[in-house]
mmCIF file of C-alpha atoms in Angstrom:
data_model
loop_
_atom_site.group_PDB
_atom_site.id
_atom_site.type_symbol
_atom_site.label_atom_id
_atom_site.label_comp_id
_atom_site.label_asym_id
_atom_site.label_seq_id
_atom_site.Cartn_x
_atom_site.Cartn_y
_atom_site.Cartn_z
ATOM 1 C CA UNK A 1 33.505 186.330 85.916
ATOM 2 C CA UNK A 2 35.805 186.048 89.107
ATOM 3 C CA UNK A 3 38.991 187.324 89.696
ATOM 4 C CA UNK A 4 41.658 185.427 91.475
ATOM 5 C CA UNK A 5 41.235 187.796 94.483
ATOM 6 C CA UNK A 6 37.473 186.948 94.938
ATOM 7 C CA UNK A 7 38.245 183.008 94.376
ATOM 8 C CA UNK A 8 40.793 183.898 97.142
ATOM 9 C CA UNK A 9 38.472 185.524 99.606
ATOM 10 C CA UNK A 10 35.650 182.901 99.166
ATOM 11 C CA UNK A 11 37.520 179.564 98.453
ATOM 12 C CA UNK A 12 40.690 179.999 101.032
ATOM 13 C CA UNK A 13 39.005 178.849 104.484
ATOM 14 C CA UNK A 14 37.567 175.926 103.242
ATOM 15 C CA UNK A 15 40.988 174.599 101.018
ATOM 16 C CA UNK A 16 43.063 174.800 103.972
ATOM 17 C CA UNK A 17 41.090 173.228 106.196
ATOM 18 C CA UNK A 18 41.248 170.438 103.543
ATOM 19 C CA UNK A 19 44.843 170.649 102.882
ATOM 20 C CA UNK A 20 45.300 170.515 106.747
ATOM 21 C CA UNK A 21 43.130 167.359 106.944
ATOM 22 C CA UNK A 22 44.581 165.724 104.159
ATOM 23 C CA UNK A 23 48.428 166.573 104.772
ATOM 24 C CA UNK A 24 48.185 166.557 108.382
ATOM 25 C CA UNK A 25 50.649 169.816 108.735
ATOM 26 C CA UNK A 26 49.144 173.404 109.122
ATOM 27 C CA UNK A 27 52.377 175.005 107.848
ATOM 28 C CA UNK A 28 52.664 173.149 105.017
ATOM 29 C CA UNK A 29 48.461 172.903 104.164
ATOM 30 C CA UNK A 30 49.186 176.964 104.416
ATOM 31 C CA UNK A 31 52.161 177.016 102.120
ATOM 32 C CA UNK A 32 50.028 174.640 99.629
ATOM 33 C CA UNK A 33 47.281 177.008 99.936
ATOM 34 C CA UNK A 34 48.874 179.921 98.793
ATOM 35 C CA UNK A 35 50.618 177.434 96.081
ATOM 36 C CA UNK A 36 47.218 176.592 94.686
ATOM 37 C CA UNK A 37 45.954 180.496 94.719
ATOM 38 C CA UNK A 38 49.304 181.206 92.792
ATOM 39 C CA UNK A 39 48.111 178.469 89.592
ATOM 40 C CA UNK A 40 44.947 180.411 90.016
ATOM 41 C CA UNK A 41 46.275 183.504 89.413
ATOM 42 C CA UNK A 42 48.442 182.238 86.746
ATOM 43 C CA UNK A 43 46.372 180.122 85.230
ATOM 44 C CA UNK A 44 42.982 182.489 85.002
ATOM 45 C CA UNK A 45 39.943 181.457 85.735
ATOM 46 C CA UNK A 46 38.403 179.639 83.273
ATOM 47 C CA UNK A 47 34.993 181.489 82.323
ATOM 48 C CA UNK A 48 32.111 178.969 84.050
ATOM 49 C CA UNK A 49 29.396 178.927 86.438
ATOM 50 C CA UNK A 50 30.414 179.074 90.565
ATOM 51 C CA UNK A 51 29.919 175.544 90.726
ATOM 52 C CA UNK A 52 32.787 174.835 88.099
ATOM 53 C CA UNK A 53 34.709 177.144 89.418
ATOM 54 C CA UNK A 54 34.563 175.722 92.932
ATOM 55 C CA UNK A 55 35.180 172.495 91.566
ATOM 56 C CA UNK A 56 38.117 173.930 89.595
ATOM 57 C CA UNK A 57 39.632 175.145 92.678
ATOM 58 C CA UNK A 58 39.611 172.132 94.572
ATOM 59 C CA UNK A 59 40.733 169.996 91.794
ATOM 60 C CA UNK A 60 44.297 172.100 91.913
ATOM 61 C CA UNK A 61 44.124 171.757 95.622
ATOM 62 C CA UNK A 62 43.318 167.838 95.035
ATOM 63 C CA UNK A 63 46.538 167.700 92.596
ATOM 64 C CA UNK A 64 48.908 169.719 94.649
ATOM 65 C CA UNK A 65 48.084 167.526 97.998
ATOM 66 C CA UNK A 66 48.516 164.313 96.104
ATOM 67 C CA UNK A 67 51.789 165.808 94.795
ATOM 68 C CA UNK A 68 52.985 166.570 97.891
ATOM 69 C CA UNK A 69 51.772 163.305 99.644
ATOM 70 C CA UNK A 70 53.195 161.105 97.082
ATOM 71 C CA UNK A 71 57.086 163.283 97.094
ATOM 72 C CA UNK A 72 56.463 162.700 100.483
ATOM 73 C CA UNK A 73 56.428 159.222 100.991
ATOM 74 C CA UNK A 74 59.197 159.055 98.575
ATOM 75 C CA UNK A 75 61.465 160.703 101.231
ATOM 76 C CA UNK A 76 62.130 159.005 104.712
ATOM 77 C CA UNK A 77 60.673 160.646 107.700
ATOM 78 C CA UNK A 78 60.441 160.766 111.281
ATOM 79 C CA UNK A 79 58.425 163.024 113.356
ATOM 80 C CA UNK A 80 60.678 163.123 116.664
ATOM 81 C CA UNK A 81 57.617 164.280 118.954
ATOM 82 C CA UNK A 82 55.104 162.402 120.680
ATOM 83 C CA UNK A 83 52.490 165.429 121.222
ATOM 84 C CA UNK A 84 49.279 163.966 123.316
ATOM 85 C CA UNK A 85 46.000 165.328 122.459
ATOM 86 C CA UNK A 86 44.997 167.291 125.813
ATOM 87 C CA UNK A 87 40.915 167.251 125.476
ATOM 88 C CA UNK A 88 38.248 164.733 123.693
ATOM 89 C CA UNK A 89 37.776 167.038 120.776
ATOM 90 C CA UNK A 90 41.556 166.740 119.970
ATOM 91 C CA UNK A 91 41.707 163.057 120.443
ATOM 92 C CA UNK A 92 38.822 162.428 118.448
ATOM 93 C CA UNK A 93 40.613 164.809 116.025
ATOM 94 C CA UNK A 94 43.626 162.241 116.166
ATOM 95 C CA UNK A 95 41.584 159.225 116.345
ATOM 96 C CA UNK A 96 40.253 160.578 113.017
ATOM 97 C CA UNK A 97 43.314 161.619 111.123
ATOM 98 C CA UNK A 98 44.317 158.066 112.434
ATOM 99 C CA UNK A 99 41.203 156.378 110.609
ATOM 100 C CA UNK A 100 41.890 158.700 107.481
ATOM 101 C CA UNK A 101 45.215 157.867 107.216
ATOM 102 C CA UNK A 102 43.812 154.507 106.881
ATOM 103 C CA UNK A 103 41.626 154.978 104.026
ATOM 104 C CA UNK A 104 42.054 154.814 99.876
ATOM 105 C CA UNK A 105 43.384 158.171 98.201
ATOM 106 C CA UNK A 106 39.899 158.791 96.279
ATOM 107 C CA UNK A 107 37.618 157.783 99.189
ATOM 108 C CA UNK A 108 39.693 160.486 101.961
ATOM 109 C CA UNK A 109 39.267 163.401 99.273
ATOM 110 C CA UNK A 110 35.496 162.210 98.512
ATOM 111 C CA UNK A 111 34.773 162.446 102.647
ATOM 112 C CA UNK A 112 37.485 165.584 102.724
ATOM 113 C CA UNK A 113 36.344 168.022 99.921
ATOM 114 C CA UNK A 114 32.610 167.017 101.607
ATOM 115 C CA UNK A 115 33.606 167.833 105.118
ATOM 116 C CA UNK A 116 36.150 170.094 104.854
ATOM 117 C CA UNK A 117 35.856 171.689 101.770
ATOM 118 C CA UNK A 118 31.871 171.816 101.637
ATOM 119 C CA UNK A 119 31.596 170.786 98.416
ATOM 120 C CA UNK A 120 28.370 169.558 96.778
ATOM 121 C CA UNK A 121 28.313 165.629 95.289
ATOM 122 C CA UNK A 122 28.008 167.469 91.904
ATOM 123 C CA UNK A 123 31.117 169.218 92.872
ATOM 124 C CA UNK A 124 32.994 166.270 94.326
ATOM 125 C CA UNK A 125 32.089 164.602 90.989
ATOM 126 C CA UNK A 126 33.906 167.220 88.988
ATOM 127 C CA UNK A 127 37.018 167.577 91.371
ATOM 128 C CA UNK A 128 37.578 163.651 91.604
ATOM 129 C CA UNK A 129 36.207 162.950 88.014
ATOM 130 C CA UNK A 130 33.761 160.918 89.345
ATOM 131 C CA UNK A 131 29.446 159.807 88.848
ATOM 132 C CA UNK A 132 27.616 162.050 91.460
ATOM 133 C CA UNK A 133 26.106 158.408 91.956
ATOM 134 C CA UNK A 134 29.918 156.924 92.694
ATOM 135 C CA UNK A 135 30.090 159.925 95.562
ATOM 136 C CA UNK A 136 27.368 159.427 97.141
ATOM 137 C CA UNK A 137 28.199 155.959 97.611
ATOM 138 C CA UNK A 138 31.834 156.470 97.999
ATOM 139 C CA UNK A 139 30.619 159.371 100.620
ATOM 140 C CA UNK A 140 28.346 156.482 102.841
ATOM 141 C CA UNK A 141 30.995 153.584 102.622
ATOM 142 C CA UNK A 142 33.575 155.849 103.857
ATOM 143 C CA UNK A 143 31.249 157.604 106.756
ATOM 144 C CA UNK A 144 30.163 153.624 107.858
ATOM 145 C CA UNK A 145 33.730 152.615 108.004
ATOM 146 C CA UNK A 146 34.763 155.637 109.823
ATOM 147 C CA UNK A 147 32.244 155.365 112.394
ATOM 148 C CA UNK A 148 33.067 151.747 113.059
ATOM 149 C CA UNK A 149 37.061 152.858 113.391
ATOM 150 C CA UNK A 150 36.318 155.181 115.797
ATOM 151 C CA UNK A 151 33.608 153.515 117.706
ATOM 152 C CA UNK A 152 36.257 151.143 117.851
ATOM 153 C CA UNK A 153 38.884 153.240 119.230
ATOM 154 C CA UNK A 154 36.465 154.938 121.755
ATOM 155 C CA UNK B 1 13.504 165.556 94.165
ATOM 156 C CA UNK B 2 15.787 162.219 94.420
ATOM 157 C CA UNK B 3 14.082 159.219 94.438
ATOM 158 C CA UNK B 4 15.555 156.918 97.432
ATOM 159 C CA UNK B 5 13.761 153.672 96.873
ATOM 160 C CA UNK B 6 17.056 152.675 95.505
ATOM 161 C CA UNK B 7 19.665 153.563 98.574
ATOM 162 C CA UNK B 8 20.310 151.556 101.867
ATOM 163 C CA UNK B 9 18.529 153.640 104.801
ATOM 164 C CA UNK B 10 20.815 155.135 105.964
ATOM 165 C CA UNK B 11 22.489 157.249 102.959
ATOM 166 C CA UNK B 12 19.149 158.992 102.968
ATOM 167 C CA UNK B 13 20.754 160.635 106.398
ATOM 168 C CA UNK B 14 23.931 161.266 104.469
ATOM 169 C CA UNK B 15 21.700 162.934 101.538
ATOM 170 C CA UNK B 16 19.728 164.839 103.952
ATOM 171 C CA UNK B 17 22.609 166.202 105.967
ATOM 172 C CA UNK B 18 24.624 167.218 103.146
ATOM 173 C CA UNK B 19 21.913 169.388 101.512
ATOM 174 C CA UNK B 20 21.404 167.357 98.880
ATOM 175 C CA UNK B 21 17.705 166.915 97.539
ATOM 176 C CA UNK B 22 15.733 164.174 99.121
ATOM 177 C CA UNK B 23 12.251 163.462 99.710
ATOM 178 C CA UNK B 24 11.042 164.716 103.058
ATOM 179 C CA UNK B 25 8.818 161.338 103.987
ATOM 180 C CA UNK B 26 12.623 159.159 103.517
ATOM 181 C CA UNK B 27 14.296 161.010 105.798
ATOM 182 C CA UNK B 28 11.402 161.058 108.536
ATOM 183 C CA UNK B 29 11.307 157.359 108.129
ATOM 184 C CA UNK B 30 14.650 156.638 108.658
ATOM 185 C CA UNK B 31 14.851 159.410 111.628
ATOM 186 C CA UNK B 32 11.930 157.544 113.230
ATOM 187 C CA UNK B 33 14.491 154.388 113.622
ATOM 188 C CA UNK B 34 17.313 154.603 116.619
ATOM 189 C CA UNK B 35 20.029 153.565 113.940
ATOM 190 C CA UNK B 36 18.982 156.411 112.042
ATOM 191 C CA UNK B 37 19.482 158.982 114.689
ATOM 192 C CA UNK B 38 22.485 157.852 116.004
ATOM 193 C CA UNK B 39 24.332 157.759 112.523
ATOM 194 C CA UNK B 40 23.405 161.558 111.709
ATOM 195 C CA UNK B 41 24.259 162.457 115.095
ATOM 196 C CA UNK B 42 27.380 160.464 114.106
ATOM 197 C CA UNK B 43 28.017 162.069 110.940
ATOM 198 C CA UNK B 44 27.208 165.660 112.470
ATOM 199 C CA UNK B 45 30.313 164.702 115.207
ATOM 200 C CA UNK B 46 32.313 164.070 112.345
ATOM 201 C CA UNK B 47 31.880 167.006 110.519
ATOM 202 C CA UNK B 48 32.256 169.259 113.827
ATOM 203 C CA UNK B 49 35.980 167.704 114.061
ATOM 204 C CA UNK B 50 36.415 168.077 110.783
ATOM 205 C CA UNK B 51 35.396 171.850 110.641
ATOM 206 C CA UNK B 52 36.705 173.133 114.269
ATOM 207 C CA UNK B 53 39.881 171.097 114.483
ATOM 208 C CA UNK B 54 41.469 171.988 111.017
ATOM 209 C CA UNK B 55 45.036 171.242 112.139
ATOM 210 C CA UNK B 56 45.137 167.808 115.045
ATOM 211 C CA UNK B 57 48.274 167.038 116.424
ATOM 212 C CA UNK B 58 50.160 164.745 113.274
ATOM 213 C CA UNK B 59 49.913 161.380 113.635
ATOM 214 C CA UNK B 60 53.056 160.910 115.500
ATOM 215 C CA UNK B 61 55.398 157.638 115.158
ATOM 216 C CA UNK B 62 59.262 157.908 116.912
ATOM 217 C CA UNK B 63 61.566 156.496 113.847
ATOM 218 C CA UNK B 64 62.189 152.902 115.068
ATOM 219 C CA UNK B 65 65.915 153.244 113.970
ATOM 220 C CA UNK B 66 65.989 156.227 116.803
ATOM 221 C CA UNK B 67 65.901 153.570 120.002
ATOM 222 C CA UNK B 68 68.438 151.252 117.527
ATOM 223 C CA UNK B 69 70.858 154.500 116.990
ATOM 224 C CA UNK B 70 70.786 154.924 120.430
ATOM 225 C CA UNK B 71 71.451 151.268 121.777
ATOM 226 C CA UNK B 72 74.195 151.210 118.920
ATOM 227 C CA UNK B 73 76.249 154.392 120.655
ATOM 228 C CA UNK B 74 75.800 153.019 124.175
ATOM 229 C CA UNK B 75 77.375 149.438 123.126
ATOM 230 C CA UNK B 76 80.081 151.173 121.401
ATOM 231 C CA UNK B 77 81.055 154.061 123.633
ATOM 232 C CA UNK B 78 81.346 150.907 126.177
ATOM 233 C CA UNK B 79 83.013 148.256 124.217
ATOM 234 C CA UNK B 80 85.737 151.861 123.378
ATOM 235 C CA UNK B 81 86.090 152.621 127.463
ATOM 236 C CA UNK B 82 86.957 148.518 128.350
ATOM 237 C CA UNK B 83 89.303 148.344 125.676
ATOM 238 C CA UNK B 84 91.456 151.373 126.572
ATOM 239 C CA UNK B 85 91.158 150.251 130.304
ATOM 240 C CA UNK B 86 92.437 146.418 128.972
ATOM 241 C CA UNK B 87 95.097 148.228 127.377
ATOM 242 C CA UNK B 88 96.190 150.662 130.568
ATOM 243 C CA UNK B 89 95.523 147.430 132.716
ATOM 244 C CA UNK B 90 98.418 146.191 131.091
ATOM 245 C CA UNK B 91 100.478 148.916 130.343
ATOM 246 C CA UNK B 92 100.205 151.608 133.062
ATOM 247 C CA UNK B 93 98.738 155.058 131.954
ATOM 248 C CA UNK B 94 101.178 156.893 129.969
ATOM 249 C CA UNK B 95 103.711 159.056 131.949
ATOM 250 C CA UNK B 96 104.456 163.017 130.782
ATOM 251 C CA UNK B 97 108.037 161.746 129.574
ATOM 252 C CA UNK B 98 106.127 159.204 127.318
ATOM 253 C CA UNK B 99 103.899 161.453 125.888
ATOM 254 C CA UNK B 100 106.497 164.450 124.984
ATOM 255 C CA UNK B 101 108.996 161.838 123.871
ATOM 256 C CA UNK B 102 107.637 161.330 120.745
ATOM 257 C CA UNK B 103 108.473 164.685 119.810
ATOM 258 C CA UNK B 104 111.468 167.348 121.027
ATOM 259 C CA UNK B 105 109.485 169.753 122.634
ATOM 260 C CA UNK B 106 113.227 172.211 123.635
ATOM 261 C CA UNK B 107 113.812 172.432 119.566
ATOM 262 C CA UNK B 108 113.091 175.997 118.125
ATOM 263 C CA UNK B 109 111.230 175.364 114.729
ATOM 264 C CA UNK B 110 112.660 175.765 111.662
ATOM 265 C CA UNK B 111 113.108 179.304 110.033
ATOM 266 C CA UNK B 112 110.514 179.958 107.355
ATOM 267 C CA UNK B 113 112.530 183.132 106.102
ATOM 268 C CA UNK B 114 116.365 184.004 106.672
ATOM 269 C CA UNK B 115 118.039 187.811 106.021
ATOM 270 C CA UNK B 116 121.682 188.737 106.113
ATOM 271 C CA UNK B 117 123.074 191.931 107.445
ATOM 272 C CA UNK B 118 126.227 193.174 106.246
ATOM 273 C CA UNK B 119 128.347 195.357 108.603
ATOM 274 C CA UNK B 120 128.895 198.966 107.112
ATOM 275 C CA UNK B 121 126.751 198.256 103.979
ATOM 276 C CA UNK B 122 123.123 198.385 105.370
ATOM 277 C CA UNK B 123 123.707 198.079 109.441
ATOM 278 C CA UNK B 124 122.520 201.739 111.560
ATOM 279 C CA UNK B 125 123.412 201.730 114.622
ATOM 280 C CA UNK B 126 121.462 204.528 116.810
ATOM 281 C CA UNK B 127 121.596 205.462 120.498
ATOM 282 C CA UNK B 128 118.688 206.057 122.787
ATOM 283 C CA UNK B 129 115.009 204.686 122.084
ATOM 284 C CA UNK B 130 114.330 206.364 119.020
#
C-alpha cells in the first residue's frame, strides 16, 4: 500500500513534464500537478498493484488536463509575446509542441503519457481506456506522422 | 515474448525502444535496414525533447484583433484632430473671455450655512490676541 506522499515522490517528475507538454504552460502544468496530488490525497489510493496505481495517477492527470484544455478554449485568448526559441533543442521543442498541437486528443496523451510520463502500453491502456493493441498502434501512427511534421519543418 | 509477424517493420523499433517485449531476431532485422535506424534514432530525438525540454516556449500567436485595435485608434485619434482643426479653421481658437464667459468667475458661491449674531445677547468683544 502507498501513501499519497510516496505516489508524490515517485509519480511528480514525470506528471509535470506531461502536464507541461500537454498544456504548454509550466505554471499552470505545476499548479495542475499539485491539483492532481490533492484528489490523491483526498481520494486514497485505491489498494492495487504499482502498475494500477501508476495508471491511476495519470488518468487524474489525463482528466484534469483535458479539463483545463477544454475551459480553456472556451475562453478567448491571446498570448501578447512572440518569444523565439534561441538554440535547435528549443526550436525542435517548438516545432514539436507545434506538431502536437496538431494532433487528436487521445493520440497526444497516447505519445505524451509514453514520452513524458514513461508509462508502459499496459499502462497507457488503463489511463486512456484503451486495447494495449490500440496503443501500440496509436503510439506508431502518431510517431510516423510526427516525424514527417517535423522533417517537414526542418 | 510478442510475436511481430503481425506489425509493419518498423513498430518493432517502437516495441523495442519502449521496453516492451519483442523478439530479439525482429528487431536485428529491422536495425539491419537504413529506414530502421534512422526512425529509432528518430524516435530517441523525440523522446530527448520530450524529456529535457519539459516547458518550450508556448506556441505563440499575436491576437489578430491587436493590429485591428490598433489601426482602429490611429484612424480615429486622426479623423478627432481634423475635425477640431475644421472647426478652429473656421472659427478662430477660443479667446480667455470666451472660455470664462460661460460662467461668472468674480461671483462668491453661495453660502452652504448662515448664523446670526445678536448684539448684547451672545456678541464678546475682547482686546488684545487672546
Amino acid at each position: 500500500m502507498s501513501t499519497p506522499d510516496l505516489l508524490f515522490a515517485e509519480y511528480r517528475p514525470g506528471i509535470y513534464r506531461y502536464l507541461c507538454r500537454v498544456i504548454g504552460h509550466a505554471d499552470t502544468a505545476r499548479d495542475l500537478t499539485q491539483d492532481v496530488f490533492l484528489r490523491v490525497t483526498r481520494a486514497g489510493v485505491p489498494d492495487t498493484d504499482a502498475d494500477g496505481r501508476k495508471a491511476w495517477v495519470y488518468q487524474i492527470a489525463r482528466n484534469l488536463a483535458l479539463n483545463h484544455i477544454r475551459d480553456r478554449q472556451r475562453r478567448p485568448v491571446s498570448v501578447d509575446l512572440v518569444e523565439r526559441p534561441s538554440n535547435p533543442t528549443q526550436e525542435l521543442s517548438v516545432a514539436l509542441a507545434q506538431a502536437l498541437a496538431s494532433l487528436g486528443e487521445l493520440d497526444r496523451d497516447v505519445f505524451l503519457l509514453r514520452e513524458s510520463g514513461g508509462l508502459s502500453y499496459d499502462e497507457i491502456a488503463h489511463t486512456c481506456e484503451l486495447t494495449v493493441l490500440a496503443v501500440r498502434s496509436r503510439l506508431h501512427r502518431t510517431r510516423q506522422h510526427l516525424r514527417n511534421i517535423l522533417k517537414d519543418s526542418k | 515474448m510478442t510475436h511481430t509477424a503481425d506489425l509493419p517493420d518498423l513498430a518493432v523499433i517502437d516495441a523495442w525502444l519502449d521496453g516492451e517485449p519483442i523478439a530479439s531476431p525482429d528487431v536485428d532485422a529491422v536495425l539491419s535496414t537504413a529506414e530502421g535506424r534512422a526512425y529509432a534514432i528518430d524516435v530517441l530525438r523525440l523522446r530527448r525533447v520530450c524529456l529535457h525540454d519539459p516547458a518550450p516556449a508556448p506556441v505563440v500567436r499575436a491576437s489578430r484583433w491587436r493590429p485591428l485595435a490598433a489601426a482602429a485608434a490611429v484612424v480615429v485619434t486622426a479623423l478627432g484632430a481634423f475635425v477640431a482643426g475644421q472647426h478652429w479653421a473656421r472659427t478662430g481658437p477660443p479667446t480667455v473671455a470666451q472660455a470664462t464667459a460661460s460662467r461668472d468667475i468674480t461671483a462668491a458661491p453661495e453660502p452652504t450655512r448662515v448664523i446670526q449674531f445678536e448684539v448684547g445677547v451672545d456678541w464678546r468683544e475682547t482686546t488684545g490676541g487672546n
